[in-house]
C-alpha atoms as an extended CHARMM CRD file, in Angstrom:
* protein
*
        75  EXT
         1         1  MET       CA              8.2200000000       11.5000000000       -2.5870000000  PROA      1               0.0000000000
         2         2  SER       CA              5.4350000000       12.3980000000       -4.9930000000  PROA      2               0.0000000000
         3         3  ASN       CA              7.0990000000       10.3400000000       -7.7480000000  PROA      3               0.0000000000
         4         4  ILE       CA              6.5520000000        7.0270000000       -5.9210000000  PROA      4               0.0000000000
         5         5  ILE       CA              4.3500000000        4.7210000000       -7.9320000000  PROA      5               0.0000000000
         6         6  GLU       CA              5.1190000000        1.4340000000       -6.2480000000  PROA      6               0.0000000000
         7         7  SER       CA              7.9270000000        0.6170000000       -3.8890000000  PROA      7               0.0000000000
         8         8  ALA       CA              6.4390000000       -2.1650000000       -1.7790000000  PROA      8               0.0000000000
         9         9  THR       CA              6.2900000000       -5.3640000000       -3.8060000000  PROA      9               0.0000000000
        10        10  VAL       CA              4.2210000000       -8.4850000000       -3.1560000000  PROA      10              0.0000000000
        11        11  ASP       CA              7.2990000000      -10.0510000000       -1.5500000000  PROA      11              0.0000000000
        12        12  ASP       CA              7.8500000000       -6.9960000000        0.6780000000  PROA      12              0.0000000000
        13        13  ILE       CA              4.2520000000       -7.0250000000        1.8610000000  PROA      13              0.0000000000
        14        14  ALA       CA              4.2950000000      -10.8080000000        2.3380000000  PROA      14              0.0000000000
        15        15  LEU       CA              7.3880000000      -10.5100000000        4.5450000000  PROA      15              0.0000000000
        16        16  TYR       CA              5.6690000000       -7.7590000000        6.5320000000  PROA      16              0.0000000000
        17        17  LEU       CA              2.5630000000       -9.9510000000        6.9910000000  PROA      17              0.0000000000
        18        18  GLN       CA              4.6920000000      -12.8910000000        8.0760000000  PROA      18              0.0000000000
        19        19  ARG       CA              6.4310000000      -10.7630000000       10.6760000000  PROA      19              0.0000000000
        20        20  GLU       CA              3.4400000000       -8.7690000000       11.9340000000  PROA      20              0.0000000000
        21        21  GLU       CA              0.6170000000      -11.2870000000       11.5900000000  PROA      21              0.0000000000
        22        22  GLY       CA              2.5200000000      -14.5480000000       11.9960000000  PROA      22              0.0000000000
        23        23  LEU       CA              1.3140000000      -15.9070000000        8.6500000000  PROA      23              0.0000000000
        24        24  ASP       CA              3.1220000000      -18.7120000000        6.8550000000  PROA      24              0.0000000000
        25        25  LEU       CA              4.7970000000      -17.8180000000        3.5550000000  PROA      25              0.0000000000
        26        26  ALA       CA              2.0770000000      -19.1850000000        1.2680000000  PROA      26              0.0000000000
        27        27  HSD       CA             -0.7580000000      -17.4440000000        3.1180000000  PROA      27              0.0000000000
        28        28  ALA       CA              1.2550000000      -14.2270000000        3.4430000000  PROA      28              0.0000000000
        29        29  ARG       CA              1.8960000000      -14.1390000000       -0.3260000000  PROA      29              0.0000000000
        30        30  GLU       CA             -1.7830000000      -14.7980000000       -1.0360000000  PROA      30              0.0000000000
        31        31  GLN       CA             -2.8130000000      -11.9570000000        1.2770000000  PROA      31              0.0000000000
        32        32  ALA       CA             -0.1250000000       -9.6490000000       -0.1270000000  PROA      32              0.0000000000
        33        33  LYS       CA             -1.4720000000      -10.1950000000       -3.6500000000  PROA      33              0.0000000000
        34        34  LEU       CA             -4.9390000000       -9.1920000000       -2.4170000000  PROA      34              0.0000000000
        35        35  VAL       CA             -3.4740000000       -6.0590000000       -0.8210000000  PROA      35              0.0000000000
        36        36  ILE       CA             -1.6510000000       -5.1110000000       -4.0410000000  PROA      36              0.0000000000
        37        37  ASN       CA             -4.8050000000       -5.7440000000       -6.0940000000  PROA      37              0.0000000000
        38        38  GLY       CA             -6.7010000000       -3.3980000000       -3.7610000000  PROA      38              0.0000000000
        39        39  PHE       CA             -4.0010000000       -0.7570000000       -4.1610000000  PROA      39              0.0000000000
        40        40  ILE       CA             -4.1000000000       -1.0940000000       -7.9500000000  PROA      40              0.0000000000
        41        41  ASP       CA             -7.8870000000       -0.6990000000       -7.8530000000  PROA      41              0.0000000000
        42        42  MET       CA             -7.5390000000        2.4830000000       -5.7650000000  PROA      42              0.0000000000
        43        43  GLN       CA             -4.8550000000        3.7230000000       -8.1290000000  PROA      43              0.0000000000
        44        44  GLU       CA             -7.0290000000        3.1000000000      -11.1900000000  PROA      44              0.0000000000
        45        45  LYS       CA             -9.8610000000        5.0270000000       -9.5050000000  PROA      45              0.0000000000
        46        46  GLY       CA             -7.5120000000        7.9700000000       -9.0010000000  PROA      46              0.0000000000
        47        47  LEU       CA             -7.4820000000        7.7610000000       -5.2070000000  PROA      47              0.0000000000
        48        48  ILE       CA             -3.7820000000        7.0150000000       -4.7350000000  PROA      48              0.0000000000
        49        49  LYS       CA             -0.5570000000        7.5310000000       -6.6570000000  PROA      49              0.0000000000
        50        50  GLY       CA              1.2180000000        4.6090000000       -5.0430000000  PROA      50              0.0000000000
        51        51  TRP       CA              2.2750000000        2.8180000000       -1.8770000000  PROA      51              0.0000000000
        52        52  TYR       CA              5.4640000000        2.3880000000        0.1040000000  PROA      52              0.0000000000
        53        53  PHE       CA              6.9260000000        1.4650000000        3.4870000000  PROA      53              0.0000000000
        54        54  ASP       CA              7.8730000000        4.5060000000        5.5680000000  PROA      54              0.0000000000
        55        55  GLU       CA             10.8870000000        4.8560000000        7.8630000000  PROA      55              0.0000000000
        56        56  GLN       CA              9.0350000000        3.0620000000       10.6850000000  PROA      56              0.0000000000
        57        57  SER       CA              8.1710000000        0.1290000000        8.3820000000  PROA      57              0.0000000000
        58        58  HSD       CA              4.5080000000        1.1100000000        8.1300000000  PROA      58              0.0000000000
        59        59  LEU       CA              2.7970000000        0.4780000000        4.8210000000  PROA      59              0.0000000000
        60        60  GLU       CA              1.6060000000        3.8760000000        3.5780000000  PROA      60              0.0000000000
        61        61  LEU       CA             -0.5180000000        5.0730000000        0.6880000000  PROA      61              0.0000000000
        62        62  LEU       CA              0.4210000000        8.1220000000       -1.3360000000  PROA      62              0.0000000000
        63        63  PRO       CA             -2.8800000000        9.9160000000       -2.0050000000  PROA      63              0.0000000000
        64        64  SER       CA             -3.5510000000       11.4580000000       -5.3970000000  PROA      64              0.0000000000
        65        65  ASP       CA             -3.9730000000       15.1840000000       -5.8210000000  PROA      65              0.0000000000
        66        66  ASN       CA             -7.7220000000       14.6510000000       -6.3210000000  PROA      66              0.0000000000
        67        67  ALA       CA             -7.9620000000       12.6850000000       -3.0660000000  PROA      67              0.0000000000
        68        68  MET       CA             -6.0970000000       15.4480000000       -1.2430000000  PROA      68              0.0000000000
        69        69  LYS       CA             -8.5630000000       18.0330000000       -2.5740000000  PROA      69              0.0000000000
        70        70  ILE       CA            -11.4960000000       15.9320000000       -1.3330000000  PROA      70              0.0000000000
        71        71  ILE       CA             -9.8820000000       15.5760000000        2.0860000000  PROA      71              0.0000000000
        72        72  ALA       CA             -9.1810000000       19.3030000000        2.2740000000  PROA      72              0.0000000000
        73        73  ASN       CA            -12.7800000000       20.1450000000        1.3530000000  PROA      73              0.0000000000
        74        74  GLN       CA            -14.1200000000       17.9030000000        4.1390000000  PROA      74              0.0000000000
        75        75  LYS       CA            -12.2150000000       19.7920000000        6.8520000000  PROA      75              0.0000000000
């Protein structure tokens, strides 16, 4: 799974927000765009490689190797 860059699109996240948070489509898309922008920011900072929905439909982040090293050093 380390080759995932992006597998949850704005539409995927908007649908998730509609279902889980009860948002209308317009508000869900607006919020999903903010989520994606935050993910892109984290990706540009080298914190994550990407994002995806797991088998239980949870939105997950794929941490970068550098982030994993930081986490390991804090334990």
